[in-house]
Coordinates of C-alpha atoms in Angstrom, one line a residue:
M1 CA -39.1 -7.4 -35.5
S2 CA -37.5 -10.8 -36.3
A3 CA -39.5 -11.0 -39.5
I4 CA -38.2 -7.7 -40.6
R5 CA -34.5 -8.2 -39.8
E6 CA -34.3 -11.8 -41.0
Q7 CA -34.7 -12.5 -44.7
P8 CA -34.5 -15.9 -46.5
I9 CA -31.5 -16.2 -48.8
F10 CA -31.9 -19.8 -50.0
T11 CA -34.8 -22.2 -50.0
T12 CA -35.2 -25.8 -51.0
R13 CA -37.3 -28.9 -50.2
A14 CA -36.2 -32.0 -48.4
H15 CA -37.3 -34.8 -45.9
V16 CA -36.1 -33.8 -42.4
F17 CA -34.7 -36.3 -39.9
Q18 CA -33.2 -36.0 -36.4
I19 CA -30.9 -38.4 -34.6
D20 CA -32.6 -40.6 -32.0
P21 CA -31.6 -39.0 -28.7
S22 CA -31.7 -42.3 -26.8
T23 CA -29.5 -44.4 -29.2
K24 CA -27.6 -41.6 -31.1
K25 CA -27.7 -44.1 -34.0
N26 CA -31.0 -44.3 -35.7
W27 CA -32.7 -41.5 -37.7
V28 CA -36.2 -40.4 -36.6
P29 CA -38.4 -38.7 -39.3
A30 CA -39.2 -35.1 -38.3
S31 CA -41.6 -34.6 -41.2
K32 CA -44.0 -37.0 -43.0
Q33 CA -43.2 -35.5 -46.4
A34 CA -40.8 -33.1 -48.0
V35 CA -40.9 -29.7 -46.4
T36 CA -39.4 -26.3 -47.1
V37 CA -35.9 -25.8 -45.7
S38 CA -34.5 -22.2 -45.8
Y39 CA -31.4 -20.2 -44.9
F40 CA -32.2 -17.0 -43.0
Y41 CA -29.8 -14.0 -42.5
D42 CA -30.2 -11.7 -39.5
S43 CA -28.7 -8.4 -40.5
T44 CA -28.9 -7.0 -37.0
R45 CA -26.9 -9.8 -35.4
S46 CA -25.0 -10.8 -38.6
S47 CA -26.0 -14.4 -38.0
Y48 CA -27.4 -17.2 -40.1
R49 CA -30.0 -19.8 -39.3
I50 CA -31.5 -22.9 -41.0
I51 CA -35.3 -22.9 -40.4
S52 CA -37.9 -25.4 -41.4
V53 CA -41.6 -25.5 -40.5
D54 CA -44.0 -28.4 -40.9
G55 CA -47.5 -26.9 -40.6
A56 CA -47.4 -25.0 -37.3
K57 CA -44.4 -27.0 -35.9
V58 CA -40.9 -25.7 -36.1
I59 CA -38.7 -28.8 -36.8
I60 CA -35.4 -27.0 -37.6
N61 CA -34.1 -23.9 -35.9
S62 CA -30.3 -24.2 -36.2
T63 CA -27.9 -21.2 -35.9
I64 CA -24.9 -21.8 -38.1
T65 CA -21.4 -21.3 -36.5
P66 CA -18.0 -21.5 -38.0
N67 CA -17.3 -24.9 -36.2
M68 CA -20.3 -26.6 -37.9
T69 CA -19.7 -29.1 -40.7
F70 CA -22.2 -30.4 -43.3
T71 CA -21.4 -34.0 -44.3
K72 CA -22.7 -35.8 -47.3
T73 CA -23.3 -39.4 -46.3
S74 CA -24.8 -40.6 -49.6
Q75 CA -25.8 -39.2 -53.0
K76 CA -29.0 -37.7 -51.7
F77 CA -28.5 -37.4 -47.9
G78 CA -26.5 -35.0 -45.7
Q79 CA -26.3 -34.1 -42.0
W80 CA -24.8 -31.6 -39.5
A81 CA -24.5 -31.5 -35.7
D82 CA -26.0 -28.6 -33.7
S83 CA -24.5 -28.5 -30.2
R84 CA -26.9 -25.8 -29.0
A85 CA -29.9 -27.9 -30.0
N86 CA -28.0 -31.0 -28.8
T87 CA -29.0 -33.0 -31.9
V88 CA -28.0 -34.0 -35.4
F89 CA -30.1 -32.9 -38.3
G90 CA -30.4 -35.0 -41.5
L91 CA -31.9 -34.0 -44.8
G92 CA -33.0 -36.3 -47.6
F93 CA -33.2 -34.7 -51.1
S94 CA -34.9 -35.8 -54.2
S95 CA -31.7 -35.4 -56.3
E96 CA -27.9 -35.2 -55.9
Q97 CA -28.0 -31.7 -57.5
Q98 CA -30.2 -30.3 -54.7
L99 CA -27.9 -31.9 -52.1
T100 CA -24.8 -30.3 -53.7
K101 CA -26.4 -26.8 -53.8
F102 CA -27.5 -27.1 -50.2
A103 CA -23.9 -28.2 -49.1
E104 CA -22.3 -25.3 -51.1
K105 CA -24.7 -22.8 -49.5
F106 CA -23.9 -24.3 -46.1
Q107 CA -20.1 -23.8 -46.7
E108 CA -20.8 -20.2 -47.9
V109 CA -22.9 -19.3 -44.9
K110 CA -20.3 -20.9 -42.6
E111 CA -17.5 -18.8 -44.0
A112 CA -19.7 -15.7 -43.7
A113 CA -20.4 -16.6 -40.0
K114 CA -16.7 -17.0 -39.4
L115 CA -16.0 -13.6 -41.0
A116 CA -18.7 -12.0 -38.8
R117 CA -17.2 -13.6 -35.7
D118 CA -13.7 -12.3 -36.6
R119 CA -15.1 -8.8 -37.0
S120 CA -16.9 -9.0 -33.7
Q121 CA -13.7 -10.1 -31.9
E122 CA -11.9 -7.1 -33.6
K123 CA -14.5 -4.8 -32.2
I124 CA -14.1 -6.3 -28.7
E125 CA -10.3 -5.8 -28.9
T126 CA -10.7 -2.3 -30.2
S127 CA -13.1 -1.3 -27.4
S128 CA -10.9 -3.0 -24.8
N129 CA -7.9 -1.0 -26.0
H130 CA -9.9 2.2 -26.0
S131 CA -11.1 1.5 -22.4
Q132 CA -7.5 1.0 -21.3
E133 CA -6.4 4.2 -22.9
S134 CA -9.2 6.1 -21.3
G135 CA -8.3 4.6 -17.9
R136 CA -4.7 5.7 -18.3
E137 CA -5.8 9.3 -19.2
T138 CA -8.2 9.6 -16.2
P139 CA -5.6 9.5 -13.4
S140 CA -3.5 12.2 -15.0
S141 CA -6.6 14.4 -15.1
T142 CA -7.2 13.7 -11.5
R143 CA -3.6 14.6 -10.7
A144 CA -4.1 17.8 -12.6
S145 CA -7.1 18.6 -10.4
S146 CA -5.2 17.8 -7.2
V147 CA -2.3 20.1 -8.2
N148 CA -4.4 23.0 -9.4
G149 CA -6.9 22.6 -6.6
T150 CA -10.6 21.6 -6.5
D151 CA -13.1 22.7 -9.1
D152 CA -14.5 25.2 -6.6
E153 CA -11.0 26.6 -6.1
K154 CA -10.5 26.8 -9.8
A155 CA -13.8 28.5 -10.2
S156 CA -13.0 30.9 -7.4
H157 CA -9.6 31.7 -8.9
G158 CA -11.4 31.8 -12.3
G159 CA -9.7 31.7 -15.7
P160 CA -10.3 30.4 -19.2
A161 CA -7.7 27.6 -18.8
D162 CA -9.4 26.2 -15.7
A163 CA -12.7 26.2 -17.4
H164 CA -11.3 24.3 -20.4
L165 CA -9.6 21.8 -18.1
K166 CA -13.0 21.3 -16.3
S167 CA -14.8 20.7 -19.6
E168 CA -12.1 18.2 -20.7
N169 CA -12.3 16.4 -17.3
D170 CA -16.1 16.1 -17.6
K171 CA -15.8 14.7 -21.1
L172 CA -13.2 12.2 -19.9
K173 CA -15.5 11.1 -17.0
I174 CA -18.3 10.5 -19.5
A175 CA -16.0 8.5 -21.8
L176 CA -14.7 6.5 -18.9
A177 CA -18.3 5.7 -17.8
Q178 CA -19.2 4.7 -21.3
S179 CA -16.0 2.6 -21.6
S180 CA -16.8 0.9 -18.3
S181 CA -20.3 0.1 -19.6
N182 CA -18.9 -1.2 -22.9
V183 CA -16.3 -3.3 -21.1
K184 CA -19.0 -4.9 -18.9
K185 CA -21.1 -5.5 -22.0
W186 CA -18.2 -7.0 -24.0
E187 CA -17.2 -9.1 -20.9
T188 CA -20.7 -10.5 -20.8
E189 CA -20.7 -11.2 -24.5
L190 CA -17.2 -12.7 -24.1
Q191 CA -18.5 -14.9 -21.3
T192 CA -21.4 -15.9 -23.6
L193 CA -18.9 -16.7 -26.4
R194 CA -16.8 -18.8 -24.0
E195 CA -19.8 -20.7 -22.9
S196 CA -20.8 -21.2 -26.5
N197 CA -17.3 -22.3 -27.3
A198 CA -17.4 -24.8 -24.4
R199 CA -20.7 -26.1 -25.8
L200 CA -19.3 -26.2 -29.3
T201 CA -16.2 -28.1 -28.0
S202 CA -18.5 -30.6 -26.3
A203 CA -20.6 -30.9 -29.4
L204 CA -17.4 -31.3 -31.5
Q205 CA -16.4 -34.1 -29.2
E206 CA -19.8 -35.7 -29.5
S207 CA -19.6 -35.1 -33.3
A208 CA -16.2 -36.8 -33.4
A209 CA -17.6 -39.8 -31.5
S210 CA -20.6 -39.6 -33.8
I211 CA -18.2 -39.5 -36.8
E212 CA -16.5 -42.7 -35.6
H213 CA -19.9 -44.3 -35.2
W214 CA -20.9 -43.1 -38.7
K215 CA -17.6 -44.4 -40.1
K216 CA -18.4 -47.8 -38.7
Q217 CA -21.9 -47.6 -40.0
F218 CA -20.5 -46.4 -43.3
L219 CA -18.2 -49.4 -43.5
A220 CA -21.1 -51.7 -42.6
C221 CA -23.2 -50.0 -45.2
K222 CA -20.4 -50.2 -47.7
E223 CA -20.1 -54.0 -47.0
E224 CA -23.9 -54.3 -47.3
N225 CA -23.7 -52.2 -50.5
D226 CA -21.1 -54.6 -51.9
Q227 CA -23.3 -57.6 -51.0
L228 CA -26.2 -55.9 -52.7
R229 CA -24.1 -55.1 -55.7
N230 CA -23.1 -58.7 -56.0
K231 CA -26.8 -59.7 -55.5
I232 CA -27.7 -57.2 -58.3
E233 CA -25.1 -58.7 -60.6
E234 CA -26.6 -62.1 -59.9
L235 CA -30.1 -60.8 -60.5
E236 CA -28.9 -59.2 -63.7
E237 CA -27.5 -62.5 -64.8
Q238 CA -30.8 -64.1 -63.9
C239 CA -32.6 -61.3 -65.8
N240 CA -30.3 -62.1 -68.8
E241 CA -31.2 -65.7 -68.6
I242 CA -34.9 -64.8 -68.3
N243 CA -34.6 -62.5 -71.3
K244 CA -33.0 -65.3 -73.3
E245 CA -35.8 -67.7 -72.1
K246 CA -38.3 -65.1 -73.1
E247 CA -36.7 -64.8 -76.5
R248 CA -36.8 -68.6 -76.8
N249 CA -40.4 -68.6 -75.7
A250 CA -41.1 -65.9 -78.3
Q251 CA -39.5 -68.1 -81.0
L252 CA -41.5 -71.1 -79.8
S253 CA -44.6 -69.0 -79.8
R254 CA -43.9 -67.9 -83.4
R255 CA -43.2 -71.5 -84.4
L256 CA -46.4 -72.7 -82.6
Q257 CA -48.4 -70.1 -84.6
E258 CA -46.7 -71.3 -87.8
L259 CA -47.6 -74.9 -86.9
E260 CA -51.2 -73.9 -86.0
T261 CA -51.4 -72.2 -89.4
E262 CA -50.0 -75.3 -91.1
L263 CA -52.5 -77.4 -89.1
Q264 CA -55.4 -75.3 -90.3
D265 CA -54.2 -75.6 -93.9
K266 CA -53.9 -79.4 -93.4
E267 CA -57.4 -79.5 -91.9
L268 CA -58.7 -77.6 -94.9
E269 CA -56.9 -80.1 -97.2
L270 CA -58.3 -83.0 -95.1
E271 CA -61.8 -81.5 -95.4
E272 CA -61.4 -81.3 -99.1
L273 CA -60.1 -84.9 -99.1
R274 CA -63.2 -85.9 -97.1
K275 CA -65.4 -84.2 -99.6
Q276 CA -63.6 -86.0 -102.4
G277 CA -63.8 -89.2 -100.4
E278 CA -67.6 -88.9 -100.5
I279 CA -67.6 -89.1 -104.3
I280 CA -65.0 -91.9 -104.4
P281 CA -67.7 -94.7 -104.6
Q282 CA -69.3 -92.9 -107.6
L283 CA -65.8 -92.6 -109.1
M284 CA -65.2 -96.3 -108.4
S285 CA -68.4 -97.3 -110.2
E286 CA -67.5 -95.0 -113.0
C287 CA -64.0 -96.5 -113.0
E288 CA -65.5 -100.0 -113.2
S289 CA -67.7 -98.9 -116.0
V290 CA -64.8 -97.4 -117.8
S291 CA -62.8 -100.5 -117.1
Q292 CA -65.4 -102.6 -118.7
Q293 CA -65.6 -100.3 -121.6
L294 CA -61.9 -100.4 -121.8
Q295 CA -61.9 -104.2 -121.8
A296 CA -64.5 -104.2 -124.5
A297 CA -62.6 -101.6 -126.5
E298 CA -59.4 -103.7 -126.0
K299 CA -61.3 -106.7 -127.2
K300 CA -62.6 -104.8 -130.2
N301 CA -59.1 -103.4 -130.8
K302 CA -57.8 -107.0 -130.7
D303 CA -60.4 -108.1 -133.2
L304 CA -59.6 -105.0 -135.3
E305 CA -55.9 -105.8 -135.1
E306 CA -56.6 -109.3 -136.3
K307 CA -58.7 -107.9 -139.1
V308 CA -55.9 -105.4 -139.9
V309 CA -53.4 -108.3 -140.0
T310 CA -55.8 -110.2 -142.3
L311 CA -56.3 -107.1 -144.4
R312 CA -52.6 -106.6 -144.6
T313 CA -52.2 -110.1 -145.7
E314 CA -54.9 -109.7 -148.3
V315 CA -53.3 -106.4 -149.4
E316 CA -50.0 -108.1 -149.7
E317 CA -51.6 -110.8 -151.8
S318 CA -53.5 -108.2 -153.8
K319 CA -50.3 -106.3 -154.4
H320 CA -48.6 -109.5 -155.5
R321 CA -51.5 -110.3 -157.8
Q322 CA -51.4 -106.7 -159.1
T323 CA -47.7 -107.2 -159.8
N324 CA -48.4 -110.4 -161.6
L325 CA -51.3 -108.7 -163.5
K326 CA -49.1 -105.8 -164.4
T327 CA -46.5 -108.3 -165.7
E328 CA -49.1 -110.2 -167.6
L329 CA -50.7 -106.9 -168.8
K330 CA -47.3 -105.7 -170.0
N331 CA -46.7 -108.9 -171.8
F332 CA -50.2 -108.7 -173.2
L333 CA -49.6 -105.1 -174.3
D334 CA -46.3 -106.2 -175.9
V335 CA -48.1 -108.9 -177.7
L336 CA -50.9 -106.5 -178.6
D337 CA -48.4 -104.0 -180.0
G338 CA -46.9 -106.8 -182.0
K339 CA -50.3 -107.7 -183.3
I340 CA -51.1 -104.1 -184.1
D341 CA -47.9 -103.8 -186.0
E342 CA -48.7 -107.0 -187.9
L343 CA -52.2 -105.7 -188.5
H344 CA -50.8 -102.4 -189.7
D345 CA -48.5 -104.2 -192.0
F346 CA -51.4 -106.4 -193.2
R347 CA -53.5 -103.3 -193.9
Q348 CA -50.7 -101.7 -195.8
G349 CA -50.4 -104.9 -197.8
L350 CA -54.1 -104.8 -198.5
S351 CA -53.9 -101.2 -199.5
K352 CA -51.1 -102.1 -202.0
L353 CA -53.2 -104.9 -203.4
G354 CA -56.1 -102.6 -203.9
V355 CA -53.9 -100.1 -205.7
D356 CA -52.5 -102.7 -207.8
N357 CA -55.9 -104.0 -208.8

């Protein structure tokens, strides 16, 4: 029957905790891992429950009342006190969004439970007023019976009016019996509600004390959080220094690689110089031979220079002699021309003598 009248209206997953009953301070895990946590609605009783099952074990069975409050204690953790179960439940979610949805649903269900309670009280008041009215009507009917006589007398005297009055009287008796039964029922439920209110008041007082404790714990956690935040800032500064050191190390590594590359190049050059050093003796011998040849060539060059100087002197002397010879030759040619002219004149003279003869 419970499975039929109760239906899930919201489901999520969370880690379930309960407050340590001995210390009322520490949380005790109720599940080893995240489990399903659901809101159930009982349409017959108009009640709401939070139920969670881990395997075959029921770890949450909490009926929501208007006096309950769901409190967010962190970005992913919330709690509520259940006076009937005499405990405090805590839920750890994987995200802040899931916690917000669960808290909103809790508030919605809480308002619905409050509305159902108000309707129930209105029904109790209506039934009580109806019972009082029925009680007031019954004595008048009795008085009517006393005045008019007993039922037997009315029957003996007979008449339609008496029969109608008897029928109405029977109906009133049945209504009075039902009203009395309803009054007893509502008195029992009222007593139950009073006891529930007393338990809720006690739970509220415990919750208030727990809130004070949680406030102190919150302040302590806040102080610890500030310390951790300062520590995180210090660690971030250290991380920045480490990052700078890493960057310097990276630069040094690149510089080291460059130096290694340069060293390899230098080693190659050194190897080439070593290979060239092996042929240096041969080059030295060749250099000595070339030096000797150069000395011989210089000596020959010096001799040739001396010969050139001598030849130049001779050329100068030859030029001088040629100049003299040219002068003498010119003089000779002049003399020769004179002699030729004289010879020509002499020939002409001879020709004239021949003609004359």
